[in-house]
XYZ file of N, CA and C in Angstrom:
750
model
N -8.021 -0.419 -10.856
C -8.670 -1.450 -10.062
C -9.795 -2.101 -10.848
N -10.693 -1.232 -11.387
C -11.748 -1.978 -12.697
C -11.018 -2.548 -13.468
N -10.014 -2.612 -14.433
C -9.504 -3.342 -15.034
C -9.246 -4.596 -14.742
N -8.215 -4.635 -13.619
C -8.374 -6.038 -13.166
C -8.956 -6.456 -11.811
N -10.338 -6.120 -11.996
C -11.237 -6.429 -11.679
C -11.747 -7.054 -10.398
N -10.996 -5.501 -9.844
C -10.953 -5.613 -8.192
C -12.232 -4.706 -7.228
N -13.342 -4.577 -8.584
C -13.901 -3.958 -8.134
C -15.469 -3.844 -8.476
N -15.515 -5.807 -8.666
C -16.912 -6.895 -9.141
C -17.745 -7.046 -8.061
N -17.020 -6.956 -7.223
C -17.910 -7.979 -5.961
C -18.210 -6.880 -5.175
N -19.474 -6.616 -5.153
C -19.826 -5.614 -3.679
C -19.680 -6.237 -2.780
N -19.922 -7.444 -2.685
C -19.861 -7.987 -1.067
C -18.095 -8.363 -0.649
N -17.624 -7.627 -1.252
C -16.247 -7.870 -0.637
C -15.847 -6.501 0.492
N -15.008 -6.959 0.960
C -14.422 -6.031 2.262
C -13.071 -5.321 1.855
N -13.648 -4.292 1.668
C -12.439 -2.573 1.223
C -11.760 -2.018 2.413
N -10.578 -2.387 2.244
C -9.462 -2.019 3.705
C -8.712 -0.968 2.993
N -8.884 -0.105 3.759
C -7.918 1.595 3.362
C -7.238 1.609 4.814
N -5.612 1.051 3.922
C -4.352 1.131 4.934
C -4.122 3.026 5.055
N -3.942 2.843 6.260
C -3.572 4.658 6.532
C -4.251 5.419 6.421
N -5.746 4.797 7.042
C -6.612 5.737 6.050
C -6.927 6.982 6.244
N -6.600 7.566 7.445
C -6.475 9.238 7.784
C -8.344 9.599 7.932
N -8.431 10.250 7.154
C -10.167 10.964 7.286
C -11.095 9.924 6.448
N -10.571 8.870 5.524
C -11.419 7.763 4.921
C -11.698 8.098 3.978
N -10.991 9.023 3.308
C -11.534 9.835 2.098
C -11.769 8.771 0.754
N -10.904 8.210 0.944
C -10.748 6.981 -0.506
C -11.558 6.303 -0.163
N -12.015 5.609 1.183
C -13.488 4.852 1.124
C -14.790 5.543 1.112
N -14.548 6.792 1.228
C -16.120 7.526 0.798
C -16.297 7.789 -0.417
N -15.394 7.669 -1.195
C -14.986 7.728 -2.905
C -15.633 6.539 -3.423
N -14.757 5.269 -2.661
C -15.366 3.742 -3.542
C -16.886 3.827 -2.648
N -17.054 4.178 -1.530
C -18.631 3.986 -1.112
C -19.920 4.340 -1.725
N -19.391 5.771 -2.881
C -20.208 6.055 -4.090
C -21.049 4.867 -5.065
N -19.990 3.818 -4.941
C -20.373 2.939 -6.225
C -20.263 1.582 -5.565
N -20.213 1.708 -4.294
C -20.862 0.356 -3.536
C -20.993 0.623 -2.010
N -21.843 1.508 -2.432
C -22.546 1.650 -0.717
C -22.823 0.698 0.516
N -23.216 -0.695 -0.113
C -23.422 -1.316 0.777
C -22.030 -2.514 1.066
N -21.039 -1.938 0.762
C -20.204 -2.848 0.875
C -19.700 -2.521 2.841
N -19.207 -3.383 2.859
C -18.367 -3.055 3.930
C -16.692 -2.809 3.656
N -16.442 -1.843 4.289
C -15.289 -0.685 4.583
C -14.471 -0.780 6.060
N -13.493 -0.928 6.005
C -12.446 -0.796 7.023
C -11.522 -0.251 6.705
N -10.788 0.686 7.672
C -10.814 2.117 7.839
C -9.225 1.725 8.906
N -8.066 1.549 8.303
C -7.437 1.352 9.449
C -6.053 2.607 9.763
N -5.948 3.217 10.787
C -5.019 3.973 11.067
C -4.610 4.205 12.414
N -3.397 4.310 12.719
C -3.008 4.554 13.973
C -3.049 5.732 14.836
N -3.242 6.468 14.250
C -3.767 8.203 14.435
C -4.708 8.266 14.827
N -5.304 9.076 16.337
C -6.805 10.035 15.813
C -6.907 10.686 14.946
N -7.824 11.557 14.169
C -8.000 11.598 13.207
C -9.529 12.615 13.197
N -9.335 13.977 13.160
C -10.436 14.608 13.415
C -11.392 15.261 11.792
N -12.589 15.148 11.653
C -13.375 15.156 10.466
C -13.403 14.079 10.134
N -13.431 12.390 10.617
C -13.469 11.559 9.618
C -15.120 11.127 8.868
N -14.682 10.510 7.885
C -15.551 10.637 6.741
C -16.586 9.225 6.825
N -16.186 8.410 8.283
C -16.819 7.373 8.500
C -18.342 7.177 8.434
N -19.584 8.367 9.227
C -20.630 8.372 9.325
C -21.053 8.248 8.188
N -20.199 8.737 6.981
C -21.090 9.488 5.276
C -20.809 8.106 4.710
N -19.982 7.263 4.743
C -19.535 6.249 4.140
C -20.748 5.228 4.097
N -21.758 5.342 2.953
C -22.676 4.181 3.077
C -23.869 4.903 3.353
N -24.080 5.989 3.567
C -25.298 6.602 3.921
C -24.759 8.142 3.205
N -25.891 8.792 3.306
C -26.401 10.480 3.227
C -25.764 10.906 4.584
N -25.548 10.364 5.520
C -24.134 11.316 7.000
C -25.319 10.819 8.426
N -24.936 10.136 9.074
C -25.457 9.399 9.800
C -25.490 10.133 11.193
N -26.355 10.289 12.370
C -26.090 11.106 13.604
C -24.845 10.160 14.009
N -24.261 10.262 15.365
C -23.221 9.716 16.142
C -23.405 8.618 15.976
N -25.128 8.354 16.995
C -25.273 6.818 17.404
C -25.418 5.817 16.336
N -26.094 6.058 15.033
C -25.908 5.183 13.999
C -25.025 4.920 13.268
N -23.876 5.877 13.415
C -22.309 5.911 12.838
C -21.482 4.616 13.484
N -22.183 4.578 15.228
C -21.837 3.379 15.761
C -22.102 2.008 15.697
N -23.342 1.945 15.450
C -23.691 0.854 15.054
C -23.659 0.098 13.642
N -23.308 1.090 12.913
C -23.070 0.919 11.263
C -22.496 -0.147 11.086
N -23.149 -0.957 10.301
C -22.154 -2.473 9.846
C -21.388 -1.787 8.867
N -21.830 -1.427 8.039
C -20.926 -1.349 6.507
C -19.434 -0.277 6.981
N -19.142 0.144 8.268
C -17.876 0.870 8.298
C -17.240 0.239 9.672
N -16.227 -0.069 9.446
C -15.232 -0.687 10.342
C -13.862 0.459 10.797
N -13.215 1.322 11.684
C -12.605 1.498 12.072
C -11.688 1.406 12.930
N -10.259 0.756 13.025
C -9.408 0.397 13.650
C -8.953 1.186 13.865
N -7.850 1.366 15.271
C -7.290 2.238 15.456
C -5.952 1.405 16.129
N -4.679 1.341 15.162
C -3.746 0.089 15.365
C -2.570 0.379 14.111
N -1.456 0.705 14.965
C -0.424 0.677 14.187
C -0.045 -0.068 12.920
N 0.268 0.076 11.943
C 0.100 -1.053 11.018
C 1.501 -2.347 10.871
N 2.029 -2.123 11.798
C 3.071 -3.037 12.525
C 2.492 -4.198 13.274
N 1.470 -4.210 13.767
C 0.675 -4.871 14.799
C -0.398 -5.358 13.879
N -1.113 -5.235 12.854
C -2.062 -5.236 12.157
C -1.818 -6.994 12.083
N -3.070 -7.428 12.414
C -3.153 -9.080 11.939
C -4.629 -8.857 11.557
N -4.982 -9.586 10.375
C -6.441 -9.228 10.120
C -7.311 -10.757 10.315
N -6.675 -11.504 10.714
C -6.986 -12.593 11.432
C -7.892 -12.137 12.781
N -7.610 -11.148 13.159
C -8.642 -10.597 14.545
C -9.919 -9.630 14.257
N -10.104 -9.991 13.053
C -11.355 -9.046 12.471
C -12.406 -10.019 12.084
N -12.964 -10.342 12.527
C -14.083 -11.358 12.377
C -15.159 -10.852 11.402
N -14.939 -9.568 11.190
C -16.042 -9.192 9.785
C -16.153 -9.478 8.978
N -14.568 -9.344 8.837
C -14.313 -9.746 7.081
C -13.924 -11.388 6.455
N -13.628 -12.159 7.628
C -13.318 -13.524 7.458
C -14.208 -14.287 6.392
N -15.427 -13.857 6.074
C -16.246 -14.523 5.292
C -16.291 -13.492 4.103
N -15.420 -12.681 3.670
C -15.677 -11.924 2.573
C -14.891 -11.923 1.853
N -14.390 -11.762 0.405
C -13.293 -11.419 -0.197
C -12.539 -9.989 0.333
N -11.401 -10.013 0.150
C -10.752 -8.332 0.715
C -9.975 -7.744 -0.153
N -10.195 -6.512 -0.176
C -9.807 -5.975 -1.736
C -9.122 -4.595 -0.793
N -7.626 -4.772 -0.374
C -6.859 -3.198 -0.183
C -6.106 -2.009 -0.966
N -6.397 -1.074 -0.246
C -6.375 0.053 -0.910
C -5.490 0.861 -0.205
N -4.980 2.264 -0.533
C -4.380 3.408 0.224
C -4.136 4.697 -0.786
N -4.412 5.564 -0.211
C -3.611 6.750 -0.817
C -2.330 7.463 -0.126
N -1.254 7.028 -1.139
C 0.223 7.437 -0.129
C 0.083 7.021 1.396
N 0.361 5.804 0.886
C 1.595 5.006 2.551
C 2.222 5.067 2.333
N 2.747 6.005 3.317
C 4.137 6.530 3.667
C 5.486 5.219 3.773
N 6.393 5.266 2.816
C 7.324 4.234 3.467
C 7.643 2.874 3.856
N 7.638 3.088 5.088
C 7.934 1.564 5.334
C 6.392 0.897 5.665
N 5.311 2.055 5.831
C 3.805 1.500 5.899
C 3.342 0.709 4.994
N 4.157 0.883 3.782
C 3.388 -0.329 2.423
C 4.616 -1.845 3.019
N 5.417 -1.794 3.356
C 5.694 -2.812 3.712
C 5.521 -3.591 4.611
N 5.134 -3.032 5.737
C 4.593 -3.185 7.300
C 2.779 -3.777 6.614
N 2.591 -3.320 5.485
C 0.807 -3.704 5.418
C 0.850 -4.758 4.165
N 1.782 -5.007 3.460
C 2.053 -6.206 2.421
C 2.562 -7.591 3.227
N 3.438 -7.095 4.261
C 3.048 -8.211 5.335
C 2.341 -9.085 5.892
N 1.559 -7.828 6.394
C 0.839 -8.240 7.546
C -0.892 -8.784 6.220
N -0.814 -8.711 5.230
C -1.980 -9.153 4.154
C -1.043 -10.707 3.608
N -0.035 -10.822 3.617
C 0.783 -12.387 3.195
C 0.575 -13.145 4.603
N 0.394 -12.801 5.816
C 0.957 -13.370 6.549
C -0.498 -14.000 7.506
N -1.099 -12.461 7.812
C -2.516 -12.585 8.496
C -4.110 -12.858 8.266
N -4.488 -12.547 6.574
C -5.551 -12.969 6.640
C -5.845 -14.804 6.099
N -6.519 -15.085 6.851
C -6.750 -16.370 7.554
C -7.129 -17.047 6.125
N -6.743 -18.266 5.748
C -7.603 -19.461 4.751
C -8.684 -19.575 4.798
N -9.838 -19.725 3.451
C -11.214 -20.019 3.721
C -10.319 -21.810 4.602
N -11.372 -22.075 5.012
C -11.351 -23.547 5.545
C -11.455 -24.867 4.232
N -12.088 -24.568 3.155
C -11.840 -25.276 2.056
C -10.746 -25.381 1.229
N -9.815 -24.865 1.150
C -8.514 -24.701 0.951
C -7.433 -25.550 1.411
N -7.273 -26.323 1.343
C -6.409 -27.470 1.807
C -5.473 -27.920 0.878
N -4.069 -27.812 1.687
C -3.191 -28.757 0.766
C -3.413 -30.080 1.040
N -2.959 -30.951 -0.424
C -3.517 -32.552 -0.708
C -2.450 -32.953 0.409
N -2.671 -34.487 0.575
C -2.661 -34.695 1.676
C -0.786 -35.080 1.172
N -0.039 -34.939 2.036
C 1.666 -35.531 2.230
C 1.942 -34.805 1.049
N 1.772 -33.531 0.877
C 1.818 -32.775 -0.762
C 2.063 -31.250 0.511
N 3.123 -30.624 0.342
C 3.278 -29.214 0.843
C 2.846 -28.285 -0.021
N 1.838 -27.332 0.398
C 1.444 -26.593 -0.691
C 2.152 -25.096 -0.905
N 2.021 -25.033 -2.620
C 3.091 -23.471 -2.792
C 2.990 -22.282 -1.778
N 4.056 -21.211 -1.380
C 3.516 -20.496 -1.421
C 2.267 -19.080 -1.625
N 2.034 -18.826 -0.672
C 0.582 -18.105 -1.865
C -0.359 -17.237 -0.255
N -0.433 -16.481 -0.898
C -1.221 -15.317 0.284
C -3.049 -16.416 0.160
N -3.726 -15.615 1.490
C -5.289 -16.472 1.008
C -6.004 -15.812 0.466
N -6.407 -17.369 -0.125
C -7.257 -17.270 -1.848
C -8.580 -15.777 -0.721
N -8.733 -15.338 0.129
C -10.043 -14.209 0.545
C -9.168 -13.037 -0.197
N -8.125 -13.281 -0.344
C -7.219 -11.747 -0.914
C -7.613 -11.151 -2.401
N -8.048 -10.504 -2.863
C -8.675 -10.482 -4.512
C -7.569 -9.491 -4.771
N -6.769 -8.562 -3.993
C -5.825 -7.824 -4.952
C -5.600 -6.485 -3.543
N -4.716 -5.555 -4.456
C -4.844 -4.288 -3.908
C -4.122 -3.162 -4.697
N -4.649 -1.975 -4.174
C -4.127 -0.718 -4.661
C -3.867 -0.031 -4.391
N -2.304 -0.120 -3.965
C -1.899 1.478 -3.118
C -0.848 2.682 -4.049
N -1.286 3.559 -3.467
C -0.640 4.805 -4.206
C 1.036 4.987 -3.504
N 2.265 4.473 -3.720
C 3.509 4.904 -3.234
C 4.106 5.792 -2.883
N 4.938 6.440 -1.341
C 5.405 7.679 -1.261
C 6.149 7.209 -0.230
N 7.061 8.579 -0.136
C 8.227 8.894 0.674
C 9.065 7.910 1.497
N 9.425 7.327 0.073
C 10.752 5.957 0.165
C 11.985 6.293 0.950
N 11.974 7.672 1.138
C 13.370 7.876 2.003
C 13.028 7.333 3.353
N 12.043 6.982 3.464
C 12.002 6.347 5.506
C 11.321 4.841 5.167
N 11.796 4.428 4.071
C 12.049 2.803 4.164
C 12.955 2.473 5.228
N 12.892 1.077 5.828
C 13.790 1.010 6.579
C 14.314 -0.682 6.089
N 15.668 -1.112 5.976
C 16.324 -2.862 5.868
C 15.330 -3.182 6.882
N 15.391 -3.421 8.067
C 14.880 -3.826 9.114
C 13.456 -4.274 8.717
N 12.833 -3.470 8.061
C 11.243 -4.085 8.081
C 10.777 -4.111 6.413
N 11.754 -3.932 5.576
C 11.476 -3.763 4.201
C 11.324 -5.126 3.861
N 9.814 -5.434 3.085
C 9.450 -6.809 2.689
C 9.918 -7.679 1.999
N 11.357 -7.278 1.284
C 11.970 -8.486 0.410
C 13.355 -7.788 0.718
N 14.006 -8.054 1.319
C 15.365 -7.923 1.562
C 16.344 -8.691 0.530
N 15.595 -10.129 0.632
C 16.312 -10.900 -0.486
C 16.911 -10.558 -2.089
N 15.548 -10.055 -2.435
C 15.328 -8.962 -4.078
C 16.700 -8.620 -3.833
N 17.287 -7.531 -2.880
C 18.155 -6.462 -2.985
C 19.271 -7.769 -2.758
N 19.334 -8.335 -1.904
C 20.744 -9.402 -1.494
C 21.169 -9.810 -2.900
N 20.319 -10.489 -3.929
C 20.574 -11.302 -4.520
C 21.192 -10.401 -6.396
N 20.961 -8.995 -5.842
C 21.727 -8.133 -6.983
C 22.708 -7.617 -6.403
N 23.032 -7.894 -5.562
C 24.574 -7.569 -4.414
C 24.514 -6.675 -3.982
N 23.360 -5.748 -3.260
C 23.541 -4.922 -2.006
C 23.420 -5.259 -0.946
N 23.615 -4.634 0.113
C 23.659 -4.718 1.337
C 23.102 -3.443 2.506
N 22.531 -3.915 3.207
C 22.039 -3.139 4.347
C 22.239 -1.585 4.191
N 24.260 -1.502 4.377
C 24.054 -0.390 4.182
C 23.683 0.807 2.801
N 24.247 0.031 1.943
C 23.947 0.169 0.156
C 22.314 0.834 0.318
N 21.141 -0.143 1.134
C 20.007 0.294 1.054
C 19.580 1.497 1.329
N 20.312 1.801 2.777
C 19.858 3.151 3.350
C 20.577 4.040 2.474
N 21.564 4.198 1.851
C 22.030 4.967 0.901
C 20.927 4.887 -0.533
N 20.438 4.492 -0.706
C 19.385 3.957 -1.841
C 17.830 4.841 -1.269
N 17.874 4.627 -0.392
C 16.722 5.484 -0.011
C 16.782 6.544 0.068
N 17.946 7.418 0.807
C 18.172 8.299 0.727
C 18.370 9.279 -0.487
N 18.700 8.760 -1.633
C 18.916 9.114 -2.956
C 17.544 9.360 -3.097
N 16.314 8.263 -3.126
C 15.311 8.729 -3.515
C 14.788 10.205 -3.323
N 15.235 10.818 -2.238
C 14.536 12.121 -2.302
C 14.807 13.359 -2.975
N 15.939 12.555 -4.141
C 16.248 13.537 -5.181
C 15.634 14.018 -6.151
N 14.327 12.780 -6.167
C 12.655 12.808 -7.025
C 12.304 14.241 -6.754
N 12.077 14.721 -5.375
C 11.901 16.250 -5.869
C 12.655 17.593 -5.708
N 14.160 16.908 -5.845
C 15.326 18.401 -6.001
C 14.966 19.273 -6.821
N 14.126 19.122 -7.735
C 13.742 20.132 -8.805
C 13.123 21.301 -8.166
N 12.399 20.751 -7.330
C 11.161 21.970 -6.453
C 12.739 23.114 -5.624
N 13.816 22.928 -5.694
C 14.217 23.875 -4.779
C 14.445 25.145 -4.951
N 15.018 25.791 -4.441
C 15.598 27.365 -4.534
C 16.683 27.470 -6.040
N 16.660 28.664 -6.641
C 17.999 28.433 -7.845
C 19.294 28.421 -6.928
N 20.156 27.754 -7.567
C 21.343 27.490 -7.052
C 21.403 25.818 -6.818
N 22.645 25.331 -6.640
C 22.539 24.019 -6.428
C 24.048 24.082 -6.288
N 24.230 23.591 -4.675
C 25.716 23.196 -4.125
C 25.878 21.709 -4.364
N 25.193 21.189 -4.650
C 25.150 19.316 -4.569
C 25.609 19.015 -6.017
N 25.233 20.361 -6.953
C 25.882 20.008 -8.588
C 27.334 20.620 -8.447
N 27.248 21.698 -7.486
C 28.975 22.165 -8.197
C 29.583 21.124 -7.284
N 29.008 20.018 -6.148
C 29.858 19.294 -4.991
C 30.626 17.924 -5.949
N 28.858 17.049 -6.370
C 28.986 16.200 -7.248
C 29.265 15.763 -8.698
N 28.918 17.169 -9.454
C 28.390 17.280 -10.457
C 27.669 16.932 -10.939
N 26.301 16.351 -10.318
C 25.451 15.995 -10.944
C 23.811 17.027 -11.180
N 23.439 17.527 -12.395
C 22.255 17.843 -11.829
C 21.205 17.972 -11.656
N 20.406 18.992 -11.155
C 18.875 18.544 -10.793
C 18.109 17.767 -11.514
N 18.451 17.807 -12.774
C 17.416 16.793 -13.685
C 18.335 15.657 -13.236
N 19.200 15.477 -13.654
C 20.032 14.522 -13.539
C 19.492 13.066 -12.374
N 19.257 13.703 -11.346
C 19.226 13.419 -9.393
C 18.165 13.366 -9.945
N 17.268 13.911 -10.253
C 15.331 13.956 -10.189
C 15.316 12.632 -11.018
N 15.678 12.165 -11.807
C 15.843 11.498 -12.497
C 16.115 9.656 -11.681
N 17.424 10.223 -11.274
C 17.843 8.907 -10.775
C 17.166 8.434 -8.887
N 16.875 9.389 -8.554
C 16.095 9.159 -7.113
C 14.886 8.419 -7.614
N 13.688 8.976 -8.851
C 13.113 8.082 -9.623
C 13.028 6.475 -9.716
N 14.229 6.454 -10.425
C 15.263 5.386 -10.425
C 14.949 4.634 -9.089
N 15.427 5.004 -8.490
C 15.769 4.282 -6.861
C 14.779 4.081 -6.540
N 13.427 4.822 -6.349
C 11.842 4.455 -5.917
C 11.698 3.169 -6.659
N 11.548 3.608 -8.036
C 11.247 2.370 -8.729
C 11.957 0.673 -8.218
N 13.379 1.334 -7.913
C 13.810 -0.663 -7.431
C 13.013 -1.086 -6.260
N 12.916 0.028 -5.538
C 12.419 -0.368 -4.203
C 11.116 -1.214 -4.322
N 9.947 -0.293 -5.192
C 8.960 -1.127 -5.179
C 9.004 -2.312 -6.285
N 10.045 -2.384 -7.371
C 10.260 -3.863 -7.949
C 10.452 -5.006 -6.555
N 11.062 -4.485 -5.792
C 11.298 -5.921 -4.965
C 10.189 -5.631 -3.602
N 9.148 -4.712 -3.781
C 7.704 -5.639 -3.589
C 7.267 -5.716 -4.395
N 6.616 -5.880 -5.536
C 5.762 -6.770 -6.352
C 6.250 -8.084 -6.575
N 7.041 -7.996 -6.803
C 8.385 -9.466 -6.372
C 7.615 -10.442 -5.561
N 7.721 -9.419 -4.330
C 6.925 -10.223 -2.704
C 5.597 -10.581 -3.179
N 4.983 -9.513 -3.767
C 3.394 -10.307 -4.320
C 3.505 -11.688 -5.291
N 4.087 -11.263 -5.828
C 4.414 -12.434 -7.330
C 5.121 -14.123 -6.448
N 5.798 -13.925 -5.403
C 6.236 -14.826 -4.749
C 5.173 -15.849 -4.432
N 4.373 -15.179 -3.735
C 2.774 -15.480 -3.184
C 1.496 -15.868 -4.749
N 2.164 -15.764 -5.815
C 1.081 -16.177 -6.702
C 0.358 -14.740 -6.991
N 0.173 -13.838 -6.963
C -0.149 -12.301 -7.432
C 0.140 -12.293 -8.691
N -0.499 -11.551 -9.289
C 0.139 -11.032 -10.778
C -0.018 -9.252 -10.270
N 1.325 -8.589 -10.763
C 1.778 -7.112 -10.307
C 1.760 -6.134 -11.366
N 1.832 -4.911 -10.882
C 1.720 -4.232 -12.275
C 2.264 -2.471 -11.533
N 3.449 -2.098 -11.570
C 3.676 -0.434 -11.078
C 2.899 0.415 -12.246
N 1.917 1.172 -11.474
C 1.246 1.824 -12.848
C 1.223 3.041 -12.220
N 2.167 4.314 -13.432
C 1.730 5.567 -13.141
C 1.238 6.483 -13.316
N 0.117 6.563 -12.411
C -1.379 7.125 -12.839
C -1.561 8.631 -13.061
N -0.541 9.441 -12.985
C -0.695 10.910 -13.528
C 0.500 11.539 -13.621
N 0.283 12.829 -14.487
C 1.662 13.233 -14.918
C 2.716 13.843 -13.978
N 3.921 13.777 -14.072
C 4.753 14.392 -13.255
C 4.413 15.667 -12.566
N 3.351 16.595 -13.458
C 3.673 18.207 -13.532
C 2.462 18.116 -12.100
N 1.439 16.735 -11.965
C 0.391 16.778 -11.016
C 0.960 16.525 -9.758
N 1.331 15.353 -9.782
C 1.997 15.197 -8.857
C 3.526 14.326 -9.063
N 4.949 14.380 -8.042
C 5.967 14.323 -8.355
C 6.107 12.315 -7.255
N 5.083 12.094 -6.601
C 4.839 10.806 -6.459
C 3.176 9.952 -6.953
N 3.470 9.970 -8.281
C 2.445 9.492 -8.778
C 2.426 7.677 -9.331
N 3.466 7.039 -8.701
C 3.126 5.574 -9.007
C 2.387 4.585 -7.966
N 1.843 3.873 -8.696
C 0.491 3.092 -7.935
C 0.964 1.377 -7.963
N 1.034 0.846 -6.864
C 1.105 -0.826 -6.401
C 0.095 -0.894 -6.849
N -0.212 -2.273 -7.819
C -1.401 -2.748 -8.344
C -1.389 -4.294 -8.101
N -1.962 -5.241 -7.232
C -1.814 -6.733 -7.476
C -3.529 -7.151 -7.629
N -2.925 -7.975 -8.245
C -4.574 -9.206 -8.416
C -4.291 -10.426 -8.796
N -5.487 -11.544 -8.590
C -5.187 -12.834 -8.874
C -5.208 -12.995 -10.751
């Protein structure tokens, strides 16, 4: 995110999709305390890390009144950030650690679709202007996981996949493969090599494979919108066995 340089502006607004206990915004709150933080998840969510975010750990009542932390509590299907009046005047810089699934697509959406145009932004006049998410968007960074509960139905570029000749059902078979990324972790023995012949490295290998297309045809979706993309994977296999990171910026 320092690199490309999503992480200049304190006065921008840090949205942690899924954010569970807020742990990743009490992380970036280290090195910009006074920023403002939104916190969005559909879950209750017990220990969250909201009060500490921006302060030394705040009693109840000042946890409530806290400008610098925003918590939603809203499916990320429903998510329009057009109804957040906080951040409308700020740049917005999103984040996540492991969204699950079809949640990075349900929240790459709803960031192309919902946050609102500064008002200076105008296409010239009898001139349709390109595609392009709003210029308040400075980038984002989410950590990728458990592609097997992608779903056609709500997956953000359907087209990507149409236009290399799969189909609907091709996909859910595609996802499903992915969870061959961690056949390695199982018991000795393997009925799926003497079934298929293929094996565990083999499958660990190509489920890999399959994650990877999935998120080529979102960065795609960013790049559509004017993004520049980047799949970057940020630690070794032996740490963790879903370690690639969505990276966009202008």
């Amino acid at each position: 995110m320092e690199q490309v340089k999503l992480l200049q502006d304190s006065n921008a607004a840090f949205v942690e999709l899924g954010a569970g206990r807020g742990m990743l915004s009490l992380a970036l709150a280290q090195m910009f305390p006074e920023s403002l933080y939104v916190l969005i998840d559909r879950a209750h969510t017990r220990g969250k890390a909201d009060r500490f975010i921006g302060g030394e750990g705040k009693d109840e009542e000042a946890a409530k009144v806290n400008s610098t932390t925003l918590r939603a509590k809203i499916d990320l299907r429903h998510l329009n950030f057009a109804g957040m009046p906080e951040i409308l005047d700020k740049p917005v810089v999103c984040m996540s650690k492991h969204l699950c699934g079809v949640a990075t697509d349900l929240s790459l959406r709803a960031i192309a679709q919902t946050i609102p145009e500064t008002n200076s932004v105008k296409a010239p006049a009898g001139k349709s202007k390109p595609a392009s998410v709003s210029s308040r968007f400075q980038g984002l960074a989410i950590a990728l996981c458990c592609h097997h509960v992608c779903a056609w139905k709500d997956y953000v570029n359907p087209a990507f996949f149409q236009a290399h000749g799969f189909k609907a059902e091709e996909f859910k078979l595609l996802t499903s493969m992915t969870s061959w990324t961690t056949c390695g972790m199982g018991l000795e023995g393997d009925a799926v090599e003497h079934i298929l012949g293929i094996s565990k490295d083999d499958r660990a290998l190509l489920g890999r494979k399959c994650k990877r297309i999935i998120d080529a045809g979102r960065a795609a979706y960013l790049e559509h919108f004017g993004m520049k993309t980047r799949l970057v994977h940020y630690c070794d296999t032996n740490d963790s066995l879903e370690n690639c990171l969505l990276l966009a910026w202008r």
